[in-house]
mmCIF file of C-alpha atoms and ligand atoms in Angstrom:
data_model
loop_
_atom_site.group_PDB
_atom_site.id
_atom_site.type_symbol
_atom_site.label_atom_id
_atom_site.label_comp_id
_atom_site.label_asym_id
_atom_site.label_seq_id
_atom_site.Cartn_x
_atom_site.Cartn_y
_atom_site.Cartn_z
ATOM 1 C CA UNK P 1 117.849 183.669 80.795
ATOM 2 C CA UNK P 2 119.271 186.859 82.314
ATOM 3 C CA UNK P 3 116.575 189.302 83.761
ATOM 4 C CA UNK P 4 115.863 192.435 81.870
ATOM 5 C CA UNK P 5 118.058 195.350 83.025
ATOM 6 C CA UNK P 6 115.802 198.262 83.622
ATOM 7 C CA UNK P 7 117.512 201.651 84.456
ATOM 8 C CA UNK P 8 115.341 204.419 86.220
ATOM 9 C CA UNK P 9 113.762 206.543 83.536
ATOM 10 C CA UNK P 10 115.970 209.584 84.209
ATOM 11 C CA UNK P 11 118.967 207.588 83.087
ATOM 12 C CA UNK P 12 120.013 206.697 79.547
ATOM 13 C CA UNK P 13 122.884 204.332 78.734
ATOM 14 C CA UNK P 14 124.738 204.626 75.490
ATOM 15 C CA UNK P 15 127.008 201.655 74.548
ATOM 16 C CA UNK P 16 130.069 202.576 72.423
ATOM 17 C CA UNK P 17 133.074 200.462 71.489
ATOM 18 C CA UNK P 18 136.630 199.727 72.548
ATOM 19 C CA UNK P 19 137.890 203.080 71.340
ATOM 20 C CA UNK P 20 135.315 205.180 72.915
ATOM 21 C CA UNK P 21 133.966 204.598 76.461
ATOM 22 C CA UNK P 22 130.256 204.120 77.043
ATOM 23 C CA UNK P 23 128.136 207.053 78.233
ATOM 24 C CA UNK P 24 125.442 207.475 80.851
ATOM 25 C CA UNK P 25 123.220 210.524 80.661
ATOM 26 C CA UNK P 26 121.111 211.594 83.620
ATOM 27 C CA UNK P 27 118.324 214.106 83.251
ATOM 28 C CA UNK P 28 117.017 216.039 86.194
ATOM 29 C CA UNK P 29 115.507 219.478 87.094
ATOM 30 C CA UNK P 30 118.745 220.317 88.768
ATOM 31 C CA UNK P 31 120.866 219.644 85.843
ATOM 32 C CA UNK P 32 121.624 217.054 83.082
ATOM 33 C CA UNK P 33 124.752 215.161 83.574
ATOM 34 C CA UNK P 34 126.850 213.000 81.319
ATOM 35 C CA UNK P 35 129.440 210.503 82.503
ATOM 36 C CA UNK P 36 132.383 209.908 80.152
ATOM 37 C CA UNK P 37 132.738 211.268 76.751
ATOM 38 C CA UNK P 38 134.560 208.747 74.428
ATOM 39 C CA UNK P 39 137.785 209.212 72.274
ATOM 40 C CA UNK P 40 138.562 212.576 70.586
ATOM 41 C CA UNK P 41 138.619 211.367 66.882
ATOM 42 C CA UNK P 42 134.938 210.204 67.301
ATOM 43 C CA UNK P 43 133.864 213.499 68.791
ATOM 44 C CA UNK P 44 131.402 214.087 65.870
ATOM 45 C CA UNK P 45 129.540 210.865 66.583
ATOM 46 C CA UNK P 46 129.726 211.613 70.316
ATOM 47 C CA UNK P 47 127.933 215.052 69.797
ATOM 48 C CA UNK P 48 125.240 213.299 67.722
ATOM 49 C CA UNK P 49 124.645 210.612 70.230
ATOM 50 C CA UNK P 50 124.516 212.989 73.261
ATOM 51 C CA UNK P 51 122.260 215.312 71.420
ATOM 52 C CA UNK P 52 119.864 212.537 70.652
ATOM 53 C CA UNK P 53 119.906 211.102 74.225
ATOM 54 C CA UNK P 54 119.204 214.736 75.533
ATOM 55 C CA UNK P 55 116.399 215.214 73.067
ATOM 56 C CA UNK P 56 117.306 219.089 72.624
ATOM 57 C CA UNK P 57 117.860 219.661 76.343
ATOM 58 C CA UNK P 58 121.022 221.387 77.577
ATOM 59 C CA UNK P 59 124.009 219.549 79.125
ATOM 60 C CA UNK P 60 125.104 221.059 82.370
ATOM 61 C CA UNK P 61 127.789 218.897 83.560
ATOM 62 C CA UNK P 62 130.272 216.185 82.452
ATOM 63 C CA UNK P 63 131.733 213.774 85.119
ATOM 64 C CA UNK P 64 134.656 211.696 84.163
ATOM 65 C CA UNK P 65 135.539 208.396 85.923
ATOM 66 C CA UNK P 66 139.162 208.883 84.994
ATOM 67 C CA UNK P 67 141.337 210.733 82.524
ATOM 68 C CA UNK P 68 142.200 208.150 79.906
ATOM 69 C CA UNK P 69 141.895 209.405 76.304
ATOM 70 C CA UNK P 70 138.791 207.063 75.580
ATOM 71 C CA UNK P 71 136.832 208.561 78.595
ATOM 72 C CA UNK P 72 137.655 212.367 78.080
ATOM 73 C CA UNK P 73 138.136 212.620 74.428
ATOM 74 C CA UNK P 74 134.801 214.408 73.835
ATOM 75 C CA UNK P 75 135.100 216.820 76.786
ATOM 76 C CA UNK P 76 136.358 219.763 74.810
ATOM 77 C CA UNK P 77 133.915 219.422 71.909
ATOM 78 C CA UNK P 78 130.908 218.973 74.391
ATOM 79 C CA UNK P 79 131.967 221.913 76.492
ATOM 80 C CA UNK P 80 132.227 224.144 73.349
ATOM 81 C CA UNK P 81 128.757 222.945 72.324
ATOM 82 C CA UNK P 82 126.911 223.210 75.723
ATOM 83 C CA UNK P 83 129.088 225.328 77.943
ATOM 84 C CA UNK P 84 128.864 222.616 80.532
ATOM 85 C CA UNK P 85 131.005 222.162 83.593
ATOM 86 C CA UNK P 86 133.553 219.404 83.681
ATOM 87 C CA UNK P 87 134.236 217.439 86.830
ATOM 88 C CA UNK P 88 137.255 215.136 87.130
ATOM 89 C CA UNK P 89 138.708 213.012 89.975
ATOM 90 C CA UNK P 90 140.635 215.255 92.351
ATOM 91 C CA UNK P 91 143.702 213.150 92.153
ATOM 92 C CA UNK P 92 143.935 213.830 88.406
ATOM 93 C CA UNK P 93 143.778 217.644 88.940
ATOM 94 C CA UNK P 94 147.439 218.409 88.447
ATOM 95 C CA UNK P 95 148.052 216.099 85.454
ATOM 96 C CA UNK P 96 145.088 217.650 83.666
ATOM 97 C CA UNK P 97 145.734 221.315 84.613
ATOM 98 C CA UNK P 98 149.340 221.119 83.612
ATOM 99 C CA UNK P 99 148.385 218.683 80.736
ATOM 100 C CA UNK P 100 151.258 216.259 81.802
ATOM 101 C CA UNK P 101 151.165 213.999 78.859
ATOM 102 C CA UNK P 102 153.511 211.520 80.389
ATOM 103 C CA UNK P 103 151.114 211.066 83.373
ATOM 104 C CA UNK P 104 148.161 211.023 81.166
ATOM 105 C CA UNK P 105 149.633 208.528 78.720
ATOM 106 C CA UNK P 106 148.427 210.114 75.635
ATOM 107 C CA UNK P 107 151.134 210.708 73.089
ATOM 108 C CA UNK P 108 153.360 208.274 74.962
ATOM 109 C CA UNK P 109 150.902 205.541 74.126
ATOM 110 C CA UNK P 110 150.190 206.723 70.476
ATOM 111 C CA UNK P 111 146.850 208.365 71.602
ATOM 112 C CA UNK P 112 145.547 211.948 71.207
ATOM 113 C CA UNK P 113 143.272 214.015 73.386
ATOM 114 C CA UNK P 114 141.572 217.381 72.784
ATOM 115 C CA UNK P 115 142.979 219.646 75.578
ATOM 116 C CA UNK P 116 140.256 220.593 78.171
ATOM 117 C CA UNK P 117 139.986 222.399 81.423
ATOM 118 C CA UNK P 118 138.281 220.968 84.506
ATOM 119 C CA UNK P 119 135.943 223.266 86.430
ATOM 120 C CA UNK P 120 135.660 221.198 89.540
ATOM 121 C CA UNK P 121 136.701 217.902 91.128
ATOM 122 C CA UNK P 122 135.377 214.981 93.095
ATOM 123 C CA UNK P 123 136.969 212.503 95.307
ATOM 124 C CA UNK P 124 136.259 209.083 96.938
ATOM 125 C CA UNK P 125 133.452 209.482 99.580
ATOM 126 C CA UNK P 126 131.795 212.429 97.703
ATOM 127 C CA UNK P 127 128.172 212.242 96.706
ATOM 128 C CA UNK P 128 127.221 213.407 93.147
ATOM 129 C CA UNK P 129 123.837 213.775 91.683
ATOM 130 C CA UNK P 130 123.004 212.145 88.219
ATOM 131 C CA UNK P 131 119.563 211.795 86.947
ATOM 132 C CA UNK P 132 117.961 213.077 90.155
ATOM 133 C CA UNK P 133 119.596 210.223 92.199
ATOM 134 C CA UNK P 134 122.538 210.391 94.669
ATOM 135 C CA UNK P 135 125.607 208.416 93.725
ATOM 136 C CA UNK P 136 128.578 207.568 95.897
ATOM 137 C CA UNK P 137 132.052 208.030 94.411
ATOM 138 C CA UNK P 138 134.285 205.108 95.246
ATOM 139 C CA UNK P 139 138.126 204.907 94.960
ATOM 140 C CA UNK P 140 139.164 202.205 92.550
ATOM 141 C CA UNK P 141 142.983 202.167 92.124
ATOM 142 C CA UNK P 142 144.267 199.457 89.716
ATOM 143 C CA UNK P 143 143.686 200.160 86.017
ATOM 144 C CA UNK P 144 144.275 203.897 86.910
ATOM 145 C CA UNK P 145 145.275 204.810 90.442
ATOM 146 C CA UNK P 146 143.117 208.034 90.488
ATOM 147 C CA UNK P 147 140.014 206.465 88.976
ATOM 148 C CA UNK P 148 136.630 206.774 90.547
ATOM 149 C CA UNK P 149 133.528 204.595 90.325
ATOM 150 C CA UNK P 150 129.915 205.692 90.870
ATOM 151 C CA UNK P 151 127.507 203.626 92.971
ATOM 152 C CA UNK P 152 123.812 204.158 93.332
ATOM 153 C CA UNK P 153 122.637 202.211 96.421
ATOM 154 C CA UNK P 154 118.827 202.415 96.188
ATOM 155 C CA UNK P 155 118.716 201.094 92.549
ATOM 156 C CA UNK P 156 121.879 198.998 93.080
ATOM 157 C CA UNK P 157 123.563 200.363 90.023
ATOM 158 C CA UNK P 158 127.356 200.421 89.715
ATOM 159 C CA UNK P 159 129.217 202.537 87.158
ATOM 160 C CA UNK P 160 132.365 200.420 87.038
ATOM 161 C CA UNK P 161 134.563 202.256 84.432
ATOM 162 C CA UNK P 162 137.535 200.064 83.504
ATOM 163 C CA UNK P 163 137.933 198.511 86.979
ATOM 164 C CA UNK P 164 135.453 195.758 86.253
ATOM 165 C CA UNK P 165 134.012 194.772 82.869
ATOM 166 C CA UNK P 166 131.657 191.777 82.245
ATOM 167 C CA UNK P 167 134.848 189.779 81.184
ATOM 168 C CA UNK P 168 137.818 191.295 83.124
ATOM 169 C CA UNK P 169 139.111 194.745 83.601
ATOM 170 C CA UNK P 170 141.493 197.279 81.837
ATOM 171 C CA UNK P 171 145.159 197.021 81.661
ATOM 172 C CA UNK P 172 146.926 197.717 85.072
ATOM 173 C CA UNK P 173 148.964 200.564 83.695
ATOM 174 C CA UNK P 174 150.562 201.535 87.202
ATOM 175 C CA UNK P 175 152.650 198.339 87.073
ATOM 176 C CA UNK P 176 154.604 199.769 84.174
ATOM 177 C CA UNK P 177 155.813 202.697 86.134
ATOM 178 C CA UNK P 178 156.667 200.598 89.215
ATOM 179 C CA UNK P 179 153.481 201.222 91.176
ATOM 180 C CA UNK P 180 151.727 198.430 92.952
ATOM 181 C CA UNK P 181 148.868 198.219 90.554
ATOM 182 C CA UNK P 182 147.998 194.592 90.904
ATOM 183 C CA UNK P 183 147.680 194.937 94.677
ATOM 184 C CA UNK P 184 145.558 198.031 94.210
ATOM 185 C CA UNK P 185 143.400 196.195 91.604
ATOM 186 C CA UNK P 186 142.895 193.356 94.224
ATOM 187 C CA UNK P 187 141.880 195.778 96.923
ATOM 188 C CA UNK P 188 139.399 197.390 94.523
ATOM 189 C CA UNK P 189 137.796 194.123 93.733
ATOM 190 C CA UNK P 190 137.476 193.252 97.417
ATOM 191 C CA UNK P 191 135.854 196.553 98.057
ATOM 192 C CA UNK P 192 133.258 195.803 95.263
ATOM 193 C CA UNK P 193 132.451 192.497 96.764
ATOM 194 C CA UNK P 194 130.689 194.306 99.732
ATOM 195 C CA UNK P 195 128.342 196.153 97.415
ATOM 196 C CA UNK P 196 124.795 195.076 96.546
ATOM 197 C CA UNK P 197 124.708 195.465 92.673
ATOM 198 C CA UNK P 198 121.977 194.545 90.312
ATOM 199 C CA UNK P 199 123.153 196.494 87.266
ATOM 200 C CA UNK P 200 126.662 197.143 86.151
ATOM 201 C CA UNK P 201 127.383 199.936 83.573
ATOM 202 C CA UNK P 202 130.919 199.217 82.522
ATOM 203 C CA UNK P 203 133.352 201.616 80.752
ATOM 204 C CA UNK P 204 133.218 199.371 77.723
ATOM 205 C CA UNK P 205 130.813 196.502 76.645
ATOM 206 C CA UNK P 206 127.104 196.003 77.365
ATOM 207 C CA UNK P 207 125.384 196.501 80.671
ATOM 208 C CA UNK P 208 125.186 193.425 82.681
ATOM 209 C CA UNK P 209 123.510 192.035 85.753
ATOM 210 C CA UNK P 210 125.607 189.144 87.009
ATOM 211 C CA UNK P 211 127.934 190.989 89.159
ATOM 212 C CA UNK P 212 129.086 188.023 91.260
ATOM 213 C CA UNK P 213 130.216 186.232 88.082
ATOM 214 C CA UNK P 214 132.030 189.253 86.757
ATOM 215 C CA UNK P 215 133.900 189.759 90.003
ATOM 216 C CA UNK P 216 134.956 186.005 90.113
ATOM 217 C CA UNK P 217 136.170 186.200 86.561
ATOM 218 C CA UNK P 218 138.048 189.395 87.351
ATOM 219 C CA UNK P 219 139.713 187.865 90.432
ATOM 220 C CA UNK P 220 140.830 184.858 88.185
ATOM 221 C CA UNK P 221 142.245 187.241 85.588
ATOM 222 C CA UNK P 222 143.985 189.175 88.222
ATOM 223 C CA UNK P 223 145.582 186.109 89.791
ATOM 224 C CA UNK P 224 146.782 185.026 86.186
ATOM 225 C CA UNK P 225 148.402 188.447 85.545
ATOM 226 C CA UNK P 226 150.172 188.475 88.976
ATOM 227 C CA UNK P 227 151.548 185.033 88.263
ATOM 228 C CA UNK P 228 152.405 186.089 84.554
ATOM 229 C CA UNK P 229 153.374 189.778 84.646
ATOM 230 C CA UNK P 230 154.928 189.412 81.136
ATOM 231 C CA UNK P 231 151.570 188.149 79.697
ATOM 232 C CA UNK P 232 150.020 191.274 81.136
ATOM 233 C CA UNK P 233 152.729 193.470 79.684
ATOM 234 C CA UNK P 234 152.458 191.890 76.246
ATOM 235 C CA UNK P 235 148.588 192.253 76.353
ATOM 236 C CA UNK P 236 149.129 195.904 77.085
ATOM 237 C CA UNK P 237 151.249 196.370 74.002
ATOM 238 C CA UNK P 238 148.773 194.347 71.896
ATOM 239 C CA UNK P 239 145.883 196.498 73.429
ATOM 240 C CA UNK P 240 147.762 199.741 72.565
ATOM 241 C CA UNK P 241 148.312 198.709 68.814
ATOM 242 C CA UNK P 242 144.768 197.546 68.596
ATOM 243 C CA UNK P 243 143.580 200.991 70.046
ATOM 244 C CA UNK P 244 145.775 202.845 67.495
ATOM 245 C CA UNK P 245 144.232 200.838 64.688
ATOM 246 C CA UNK P 246 140.672 201.392 65.723
ATOM 247 C CA UNK P 247 141.455 205.090 65.919
ATOM 248 C CA UNK P 248 143.315 205.451 62.640
ATOM 249 C CA UNK P 249 141.760 202.642 60.715
ATOM 250 C CA UNK P 250 145.087 201.716 58.922
ATOM 251 C CA UNK P 251 148.591 201.671 59.827
ATOM 252 C CA UNK P 252 151.575 201.185 57.438
ATOM 253 C CA UNK P 253 153.307 198.042 58.366
ATOM 254 C CA UNK P 254 156.789 199.387 57.192
ATOM 255 C CA UNK P 255 156.413 202.279 59.608
ATOM 256 C CA UNK P 256 155.036 200.453 62.670
ATOM 257 C CA UNK P 257 158.546 200.134 64.344
ATOM 258 C CA UNK P 258 158.586 203.917 64.483
ATOM 259 C CA UNK P 259 154.975 204.851 64.911
ATOM 260 C CA UNK P 260 154.328 202.155 67.452
ATOM 261 C CA UNK P 261 157.556 200.383 68.519
ATOM 262 C CA UNK P 262 159.360 203.596 69.540
ATOM 263 C CA UNK P 263 156.494 205.024 71.588
ATOM 264 C CA UNK P 264 157.796 205.864 75.045
ATOM 265 C CA UNK P 265 155.346 203.739 76.985
ATOM 266 C CA UNK P 266 156.007 200.773 74.679
ATOM 267 C CA UNK P 267 159.720 201.106 75.086
ATOM 268 C CA UNK P 268 159.349 201.347 78.840
ATOM 269 C CA UNK P 269 157.264 198.094 78.924
ATOM 270 C CA UNK P 270 159.972 196.480 76.600
ATOM 271 C CA UNK P 271 162.767 197.505 78.881
ATOM 272 C CA UNK P 272 161.017 196.261 82.155
ATOM 273 C CA UNK P 273 159.736 192.947 80.777
ATOM 274 C CA UNK P 274 161.425 191.886 77.401
ATOM 275 C CA UNK P 275 164.479 193.806 76.341
ATOM 276 C CA UNK P 276 164.006 192.872 72.709
ATOM 277 C CA UNK P 277 165.113 194.977 69.649
ATOM 278 C CA UNK P 278 162.349 197.338 68.583
ATOM 279 C CA UNK P 279 161.809 195.588 65.087
ATOM 280 C CA UNK P 280 161.386 192.154 66.767
ATOM 281 C CA UNK P 281 159.185 193.384 69.373
ATOM 282 C CA UNK P 282 156.945 195.204 66.979
ATOM 283 C CA UNK P 283 156.787 192.080 64.743
ATOM 284 C CA UNK P 284 155.766 190.076 67.798
ATOM 285 C CA UNK P 285 152.962 192.400 68.658
ATOM 286 C CA UNK P 286 151.606 192.396 65.116
ATOM 287 C CA UNK P 287 151.672 188.815 64.838
ATOM 288 C CA UNK P 288 149.651 188.451 68.209
ATOM 289 C CA UNK P 289 147.107 190.975 66.951
ATOM 290 C CA UNK P 290 146.658 189.022 63.697
ATOM 291 C CA UNK P 291 146.484 185.763 65.528
ATOM 292 C CA UNK P 292 143.774 187.098 67.771
ATOM 293 C CA UNK P 293 141.929 188.271 64.656
ATOM 294 C CA UNK P 294 142.043 191.963 65.852
ATOM 295 C CA UNK P 295 143.540 193.066 62.612
ATOM 296 C CA UNK P 296 144.337 192.032 59.000
ATOM 297 C CA UNK P 297 146.999 192.884 56.528
ATOM 298 C CA UNK P 298 146.294 194.020 53.015
ATOM 299 C CA UNK P 299 148.940 195.462 50.674
ATOM 300 C CA UNK P 300 151.285 196.525 53.555
ATOM 301 C CA UNK P 301 148.594 197.963 55.541
ATOM 302 C CA UNK P 302 147.399 196.778 58.948
ATOM 303 C CA UNK P 303 143.661 197.086 59.000
ATOM 304 C CA UNK P 304 140.976 196.673 61.624
ATOM 305 C CA UNK P 305 139.180 193.253 61.562
ATOM 306 C CA UNK P 306 135.640 194.467 60.536
ATOM 307 C CA UNK P 307 133.480 197.662 60.238
ATOM 308 C CA UNK P 308 133.804 199.808 63.398
ATOM 309 C CA UNK P 309 132.739 203.270 64.264
HETATM 310 ZN ZN1 ZN Z 401 140.710 203.550 81.317
#
């Protein structure tokens, strides 16, 4: 039986899904803070959930662990509602300021994001306050080179974003642009081993307590990907299609070669690992999605497996 995971009373965890990142809300006299804001097409639900968690109190600051669309998609709507500051990792500053879609991998991967402007920046080694507690920002290259994690040493809480989930971690995107993402992810997992952690708040999935087991699974998964980079690349395409499907709720099969297969990041992955014709590649990814029961086909439409947000 796992022990109950009790967060300090000033913190509220809100679990979302694989389209929208989880949220952590910290309330304090010095300002209310929200970590990560979900995906843009679910902004209405995000506003409701954050409103409820704040119980009518204002939001002063958003902190983003990284700038992927599923972690910053609610930024613009929340800033419009609350006039809060937005704090992002220092290393993502230029990409966000200039809104460099290729670096942010939004449209290039079939995703959208409401444009926002950051007000300030934080970096590895910085201390931020959330819920009246001090948190250390830790660099966590791998899934995203510029991503930061947040660690609260007294309560031994880790906000692990997409660098560590209960079962694995996020796709290691830097590998697709010829950066050493796997090596970086390995270094990040090694860094995490030295932390004392009782509660992990991941970017997706439930909170969990068994940090050691999760690290071990992550190490095994990374070793598998390093030995089988094509499997990792194929999984990235499957995850990309699954994400589009969760967002749009239905995709016309006849158009997928264009709407999915021709996306710049999909083509880049294809050229690097597979060199297939776009039609064959698209069919292969759809087949894998159906086999994993992450989608179903009805009347020429690809639909999500079950009820989602
Ligand atoms: Zn991410």
